[in-house]
CSV table of C-alpha atoms and ligand atoms in Angstrom, one decimal:
chain,number,residue,atom,x,y,z
A,1,PRO,CA,166.5,-6.5,39.7
A,2,SER,CA,165.7,-9.2,36.8
A,3,ILE,CA,167.5,-8.8,33.9
A,4,THR,CA,166.8,-12.5,32.3
A,5,ARG,CA,163.4,-14.4,32.8
A,6,GLY,CA,164.1,-16.9,35.8
A,7,VAL,CA,167.5,-15.2,36.4
A,8,THR,CA,168.2,-12.6,39.4
A,9,VAL,CA,171.4,-10.7,39.5
A,10,GLU,CA,172.8,-8.7,42.5
A,11,ILE,CA,175.3,-9.0,45.5
A,12,PRO,CA,172.8,-10.0,48.2
A,13,LYS,CA,173.0,-7.7,51.1
A,14,VAL,CA,172.3,-10.5,53.9
A,15,SER,CA,175.4,-11.3,56.1
A,16,TRP,CA,176.6,-13.9,58.5
A,17,ASP,CA,175.1,-12.2,61.2
A,18,ASP,CA,171.7,-12.4,60.2
A,19,ILE,CA,172.1,-16.4,60.5
A,20,GLY,CA,171.7,-17.7,63.5
A,21,GLY,CA,173.3,-20.6,65.1
A,22,LEU,CA,175.4,-23.0,62.4
A,23,ASN,CA,178.8,-21.4,63.2
A,24,ASP,CA,180.9,-24.3,62.1
A,25,LEU,CA,178.9,-24.5,59.2
A,26,LYS,CA,179.5,-20.8,58.9
A,27,LYS,CA,183.4,-20.9,59.3
A,28,LYS,CA,183.8,-24.3,56.3
A,29,LEU,CA,181.4,-22.3,53.7
A,30,LYS,CA,183.3,-19.0,54.4
A,31,GLN,CA,186.5,-20.6,53.7
A,32,ALA,CA,185.2,-22.9,51.0
A,33,VAL,CA,183.6,-19.8,49.3
A,34,GLU,CA,186.3,-17.2,49.7
A,35,TRP,CA,189.2,-18.8,48.8
A,36,PRO,CA,188.8,-20.2,45.2
A,37,LEU,CA,186.8,-16.5,44.8
A,38,LYS,CA,189.4,-14.2,46.2
A,39,HIS,CA,192.6,-15.9,45.7
A,40,SER,CA,191.9,-17.6,42.4
A,41,ASP,CA,195.2,-16.3,41.7
A,42,ALA,CA,197.2,-18.2,44.8
A,43,PHE,CA,195.4,-21.6,43.3
A,44,SER,CA,197.0,-21.4,40.0
A,45,ARG,CA,200.6,-20.6,41.1
A,46,LEU,CA,200.4,-23.5,43.2
A,47,GLY,CA,198.6,-25.6,40.2
A,48,VAL,CA,196.2,-26.7,42.6
A,49,SER,CA,192.6,-26.4,41.1
A,50,PRO,CA,189.7,-24.8,43.3
A,51,MET,CA,186.5,-25.5,44.6
A,52,ARG,CA,183.9,-25.6,41.9
A,53,GLY,CA,180.8,-26.7,43.5
A,54,ILE,CA,179.1,-27.1,47.0
A,55,LEU,CA,176.2,-28.9,47.9
A,56,LEU,CA,173.8,-27.6,50.7
A,57,HIS,CA,171.3,-30.6,51.8
A,58,GLY,CA,169.0,-30.3,54.8
A,59,PRO,CA,164.8,-29.7,55.6
A,60,PRO,CA,163.2,-27.0,54.0
A,61,GLY,CA,163.2,-23.4,55.9
A,62,CYS,CA,167.1,-23.9,57.5
A,63,SER,CA,168.7,-21.2,55.6
A,64,LYS,CA,170.5,-23.1,52.8
A,65,THR,CA,169.6,-20.1,50.4
A,66,THR,CA,170.4,-17.6,53.1
A,67,LEU,CA,173.9,-19.7,53.3
A,68,ALA,CA,174.7,-18.8,49.8
A,69,LYS,CA,173.5,-15.6,49.9
A,70,ALA,CA,175.6,-14.8,52.7
A,71,ALA,CA,178.8,-16.4,51.1
A,72,ALA,CA,178.2,-14.1,48.1
A,73,HIS,CA,178.3,-11.3,50.2
A,74,ALA,CA,180.9,-11.8,52.3
A,75,ALA,CA,183.1,-12.6,48.8
A,76,GLN,CA,181.1,-9.3,47.0
A,77,ALA,CA,180.5,-11.8,44.5
A,78,SER,CA,177.4,-11.1,42.0
A,79,PHE,CA,174.7,-13.8,42.9
A,80,PHE,CA,172.7,-15.8,40.0
A,81,SER,CA,169.9,-17.8,41.4
A,82,LEU,CA,168.1,-20.5,39.5
A,83,SER,CA,165.5,-22.6,40.6
A,84,GLY,CA,165.6,-26.1,39.0
A,85,ALA,CA,162.0,-26.6,38.9
A,86,GLU,CA,161.5,-23.4,36.9
A,87,LEU,CA,164.4,-24.6,34.8
A,88,PHE,CA,162.7,-27.9,34.6
A,89,SER,CA,159.1,-26.4,33.3
A,90,MET,CA,160.5,-24.1,30.6
A,91,TYR,CA,159.9,-24.8,27.0
A,92,VAL,CA,162.2,-27.3,25.1
A,93,GLY,CA,165.7,-26.1,24.6
A,94,GLU,CA,164.8,-22.6,26.8
A,95,GLY,CA,166.2,-24.3,30.2
A,96,GLU,CA,169.5,-25.2,28.7
A,97,ALA,CA,170.0,-22.1,26.8
A,98,LEU,CA,169.3,-20.1,30.2
A,99,LEU,CA,171.5,-22.4,32.0
A,100,ARG,CA,174.4,-21.7,29.4
A,101,ASN,CA,173.7,-17.9,29.5
A,102,THR,CA,174.0,-17.4,33.4
A,103,PHE,CA,177.3,-19.3,33.4
A,104,ARG,CA,178.4,-16.9,30.6
A,105,ARG,CA,177.2,-13.8,32.6
A,106,ALA,CA,178.4,-15.0,35.6
A,107,ARG,CA,182.0,-15.1,34.0
A,108,LEU,CA,181.6,-11.4,32.4
A,109,VAL,CA,180.8,-10.4,36.0
A,110,ALA,CA,183.2,-12.5,38.0
A,111,PRO,CA,183.7,-13.0,41.1
A,112,SER,CA,180.4,-14.9,40.9
A,113,ILE,CA,178.1,-17.5,42.8
A,114,ILE,CA,175.7,-19.3,41.1
A,115,PHE,CA,173.0,-21.2,43.0
A,116,PHE,CA,170.7,-23.6,42.1
A,117,ASP,CA,167.3,-24.1,44.4
A,118,GLU,CA,165.9,-27.3,44.3
A,119,ALA,CA,169.0,-28.8,42.4
A,120,ASP,CA,167.4,-32.4,42.7
A,121,VAL,CA,164.6,-31.6,40.1
A,122,ILE,CA,167.7,-30.7,37.3
A,123,ALA,CA,170.1,-32.9,39.2
A,124,ALA,CA,168.3,-36.1,39.4
A,125,LYS,CA,169.6,-39.7,38.8
A,126,ARG,CA,169.3,-40.6,35.3
A,127,GLY,CA,167.5,-43.1,33.8
A,128,ASN,CA,164.8,-43.8,36.4
A,129,GLY,CA,162.0,-41.4,35.9
A,130,SER,CA,158.5,-41.5,33.3
A,131,SER,CA,160.3,-41.0,29.8
A,132,GLY,CA,159.0,-37.7,28.9
A,133,SER,CA,160.5,-36.0,32.0
A,134,THR,CA,163.8,-37.8,31.6
A,135,THR,CA,164.6,-36.6,29.0
A,136,VAL,CA,163.9,-32.9,30.0
A,137,GLY,CA,166.4,-33.4,33.1
A,138,GLU,CA,168.7,-35.5,31.1
A,139,ARG,CA,169.4,-32.4,29.0
A,140,LEU,CA,169.5,-29.9,31.6
A,141,LEU,CA,172.0,-32.1,33.7
A,142,SER,CA,174.3,-32.5,30.9
A,143,THR,CA,174.4,-28.9,30.2
A,144,LEU,CA,175.0,-28.4,33.8
A,145,LEU,CA,178.0,-31.0,33.7
A,146,THR,CA,179.3,-29.4,30.5
A,147,GLU,CA,179.5,-25.9,32.1
A,148,MET,CA,180.7,-27.0,35.8
A,149,ASP,CA,183.6,-28.9,33.5
A,150,GLY,CA,184.3,-25.7,31.5
A,151,LEU,CA,184.7,-23.6,34.9
A,152,GLU,CA,188.2,-25.2,34.8
A,153,GLU,CA,189.8,-22.2,33.1
A,154,ALA,CA,187.4,-19.8,34.6
A,155,LYS,CA,188.4,-17.8,37.3
A,156,GLY,CA,186.2,-16.6,40.3
A,157,ILE,CA,183.0,-18.7,39.7
A,158,LEU,CA,181.5,-20.9,42.1
A,159,VAL,CA,178.4,-23.1,42.0
A,160,LEU,CA,176.0,-23.6,45.3
A,161,ALA,CA,173.0,-25.9,44.8
A,162,ALA,CA,170.5,-26.5,47.7
A,163,THR,CA,168.3,-29.7,47.9
A,164,ASN,CA,166.0,-31.7,50.6
A,165,ARG,CA,166.7,-34.8,48.5
A,166,PRO,CA,170.7,-34.9,48.3
A,167,HIS,CA,170.0,-39.0,47.3
A,168,ALA,CA,168.0,-37.8,44.3
A,169,ILE,CA,171.2,-36.4,42.9
A,170,ASP,CA,173.2,-37.7,40.1
A,171,ALA,CA,176.5,-39.5,41.2
A,172,ALA,CA,178.0,-37.7,37.9
A,173,LEU,CA,177.6,-34.5,39.9
A,174,MET,CA,179.3,-35.7,42.9
A,175,ARG,CA,182.6,-36.5,41.4
A,176,PRO,CA,185.8,-34.2,42.5
A,177,GLY,CA,185.8,-31.2,40.1
A,178,ARG,CA,181.9,-30.8,40.3
A,179,PHE,CA,180.7,-30.7,43.6
A,180,ASP,CA,183.8,-30.8,45.7
A,181,LEU,CA,182.0,-30.2,49.0
A,182,VAL,CA,178.6,-31.5,50.6
A,183,LEU,CA,177.5,-29.6,53.7
A,184,TYR,CA,174.4,-30.6,55.7
A,185,VAL,CA,172.4,-27.9,56.9
A,186,PRO,CA,170.4,-29.2,60.4
A,187,PRO,CA,167.8,-28.0,61.5
A,188,PRO,CA,168.4,-25.8,64.7
A,189,ASP,CA,169.0,-27.0,67.9
A,190,LEU,CA,168.3,-24.9,71.3
A,191,GLU,CA,171.0,-22.6,71.1
A,192,ALA,CA,170.3,-21.7,67.8
A,193,ARG,CA,166.7,-21.2,67.7
A,194,TYR,CA,167.8,-18.7,70.5
A,195,GLU,CA,170.3,-16.9,68.0
A,196,ILE,CA,167.5,-17.1,65.2
A,197,LEU,CA,165.2,-15.4,67.4
A,198,ARG,CA,167.4,-12.6,68.5
A,199,VAL,CA,168.4,-12.3,64.7
A,200,HIS,CA,164.4,-11.7,63.6
A,201,THR,CA,163.8,-9.5,66.9
A,202,ARG,CA,166.9,-7.4,66.7
A,203,GLY,CA,164.9,-4.6,64.8
A,204,MET,CA,162.0,-5.1,66.9
A,205,LYS,CA,160.5,-3.2,70.3
A,206,VAL,CA,160.0,-6.2,72.3
A,207,GLY,CA,158.9,-5.8,76.0
A,208,ASN,CA,161.1,-6.7,79.0
A,209,ASP,CA,158.8,-9.8,79.4
A,210,VAL,CA,159.6,-11.5,76.7
A,211,ASP,CA,162.2,-14.4,77.2
A,212,LEU,CA,164.0,-15.2,74.3
A,213,ARG,CA,165.6,-18.4,76.0
A,214,GLN,CA,162.4,-20.0,77.3
A,215,LEU,CA,160.8,-19.3,73.8
A,216,ALA,CA,163.8,-21.2,71.9
A,217,GLU,CA,162.9,-23.9,74.4
A,218,GLU,CA,159.4,-23.9,74.0
A,219,THR,CA,160.1,-24.4,69.9
A,220,GLU,CA,161.5,-27.6,69.4
A,221,HIS,CA,161.3,-28.4,66.0
A,222,PHE,CA,160.6,-24.9,64.6
A,223,THR,CA,162.6,-24.6,61.5
A,224,GLY,CA,164.5,-21.0,61.0
A,225,ALA,CA,161.8,-20.0,58.6
A,226,GLU,CA,159.0,-20.6,61.1
A,227,LEU,CA,161.3,-18.7,63.5
A,228,GLU,CA,161.5,-15.9,61.5
A,229,GLY,CA,157.2,-16.0,60.9
A,230,LEU,CA,156.5,-16.4,64.6
A,231,CYS,CA,158.6,-12.9,65.5
A,232,ARG,CA,156.7,-11.4,62.7
A,233,GLU,CA,153.5,-12.6,63.5
A,234,ALA,CA,153.8,-11.5,67.2
A,235,GLY,CA,154.4,-8.0,65.8
A,236,ILE,CA,151.1,-8.2,63.7
A,237,VAL,CA,149.0,-9.5,66.7
A,238,ALA,CA,150.3,-6.7,68.9
A,239,LEU,CA,149.4,-4.1,66.2
A,240,ARG,CA,146.1,-6.1,65.8
A,241,GLU,CA,145.2,-6.0,69.3
A,242,ASP,CA,146.1,-2.2,69.4
A,243,ILE,CA,147.0,-0.4,66.3
A,244,THR,CA,149.3,2.0,68.6
A,245,ALA,CA,151.3,-0.2,70.3
A,246,SER,CA,154.8,0.1,70.6
A,247,ILE,CA,155.9,-3.0,72.2
A,248,VAL,CA,155.7,-6.3,71.4
A,249,HIS,CA,155.0,-8.7,74.3
A,250,ALA,CA,155.4,-12.2,75.6
A,251,ARG,CA,151.5,-12.9,75.4
A,252,HIS,CA,151.5,-11.8,71.6
A,253,PHE,CA,154.6,-14.4,70.9
A,254,GLN,CA,152.6,-17.2,72.7
A,255,THR,CA,149.5,-16.3,70.8
A,256,VAL,CA,151.2,-17.1,68.1
A,257,LYS,CA,153.4,-20.0,69.2
A,258,SER,CA,150.2,-21.4,70.1
A,259,SER,CA,148.6,-21.5,66.8
A,260,LEU,CA,151.8,-22.7,65.2
A,261,LYS,CA,152.5,-26.6,64.6
A,262,PRO,CA,156.3,-26.9,63.2
A,263,ALA,CA,156.4,-28.2,59.9
A,264,LEU,CA,159.4,-30.6,60.5
A,265,THR,CA,158.5,-34.0,62.2
A,266,LYS,CA,160.8,-35.7,64.6
A,267,GLN,CA,161.9,-38.3,62.0
A,268,GLU,CA,162.7,-35.3,59.5
A,269,ILE,CA,165.0,-33.9,62.2
A,270,ASP,CA,166.6,-37.7,63.1
B,301,ATP,P1,164.1,-24.0,51.3
B,301,ATP,O1,164.7,-25.7,51.0
B,301,ATP,O2,162.5,-24.1,51.4
B,301,ATP,O3,164.5,-23.4,50.1
B,301,ATP,P2,166.1,-22.8,52.5
B,301,ATP,O4,167.0,-23.7,53.7
B,301,ATP,O5,166.9,-22.4,51.5
B,301,ATP,O6,164.7,-23.2,52.7
B,301,ATP,P3,165.8,-20.0,53.8
B,301,ATP,O7,165.3,-19.8,52.3
B,301,ATP,O8,167.4,-19.9,53.6
B,301,ATP,O9,165.6,-21.4,53.8
B,301,ATP,O10,165.1,-19.6,54.8
B,301,ATP,C1,163.8,-19.5,55.0
B,301,ATP,C2,163.9,-18.2,55.7
B,301,ATP,O11,164.2,-18.6,57.1
B,301,ATP,C3,164.6,-16.7,55.5
B,301,ATP,O12,163.8,-15.9,55.3
B,301,ATP,C4,165.7,-16.8,56.5
B,301,ATP,O13,165.8,-15.5,57.2
B,301,ATP,C5,165.1,-17.6,57.6
B,301,ATP,N1,165.8,-18.5,58.3
B,301,ATP,C6,165.9,-20.0,57.9
B,301,ATP,N2,167.0,-20.1,59.1
B,301,ATP,C7,167.7,-19.1,59.7
B,301,ATP,C8,168.6,-19.1,60.8
B,301,ATP,N3,169.6,-20.0,61.0
B,301,ATP,N4,169.0,-17.7,60.9
B,301,ATP,C9,168.2,-16.9,60.8
B,301,ATP,N5,167.4,-16.8,59.8
B,301,ATP,C10,166.7,-17.9,59.1
């Protein structure tokens, strides 16, 4: 439920099991998130400052947002979600106020994760845009830097950011104590595609003729989002064919698959 315009807060319900593939990444993220959020006292005991920010980068539709949510779920942390593009489009001063307000609220209900989607929009390299837009971006970025530096005293708050354009992120954000960890979220390989198809057919009635292994082989270059769409659409095709249908068959998956073109190009994957 939304409490402030532009921010939603909740403890997400999605879990690590809802994400197919990416096992090593899930492990790394799990540790990186759970340690500072759950054991912040242990860090202060040793005089070690816990991680404050994690940057997830990779092509669209490959579970960056879902990973951030699963991390919050695992740590039972409140999840504050902000969109870089939305902040950027707000009236003068409104975006900065929302940023500060979000950090304040996150402190109140810690443990919290603050998630920035399209982070490159507000964290773009300084001084290389058109004059008007640079000013808005610069102010947002400097507010974000101030808030992140202020996390030193705050316990149980972690900032996660997602971008498709990691090279556009300002170097100031990549210094230690800001985004300490950078993780690449790759498009799914064969095994991951199989796992993703399994996740998204878990709740469906699929016929014995549906071979998910083969389907995974036939969906090279598909993103997780596209595989999810494929499963859902197959169900719709089955119902369109017969509204009393109780099983989704292989031919329904095939019909959808042949009408889809994966959005990722080979170049983006390499
Ligand atoms: P964007 O960069 O466009 O914001 P994203 O990388 O954040 O994309 P998500 O929003 O997490 O991607 O994923 C989009 C949809 O695809 C989600 O509904 C999610 O369930 C599904 N999805 C993507 N990857 C996976 C995966 N590995 N396992 C299961 N579902 C996946």
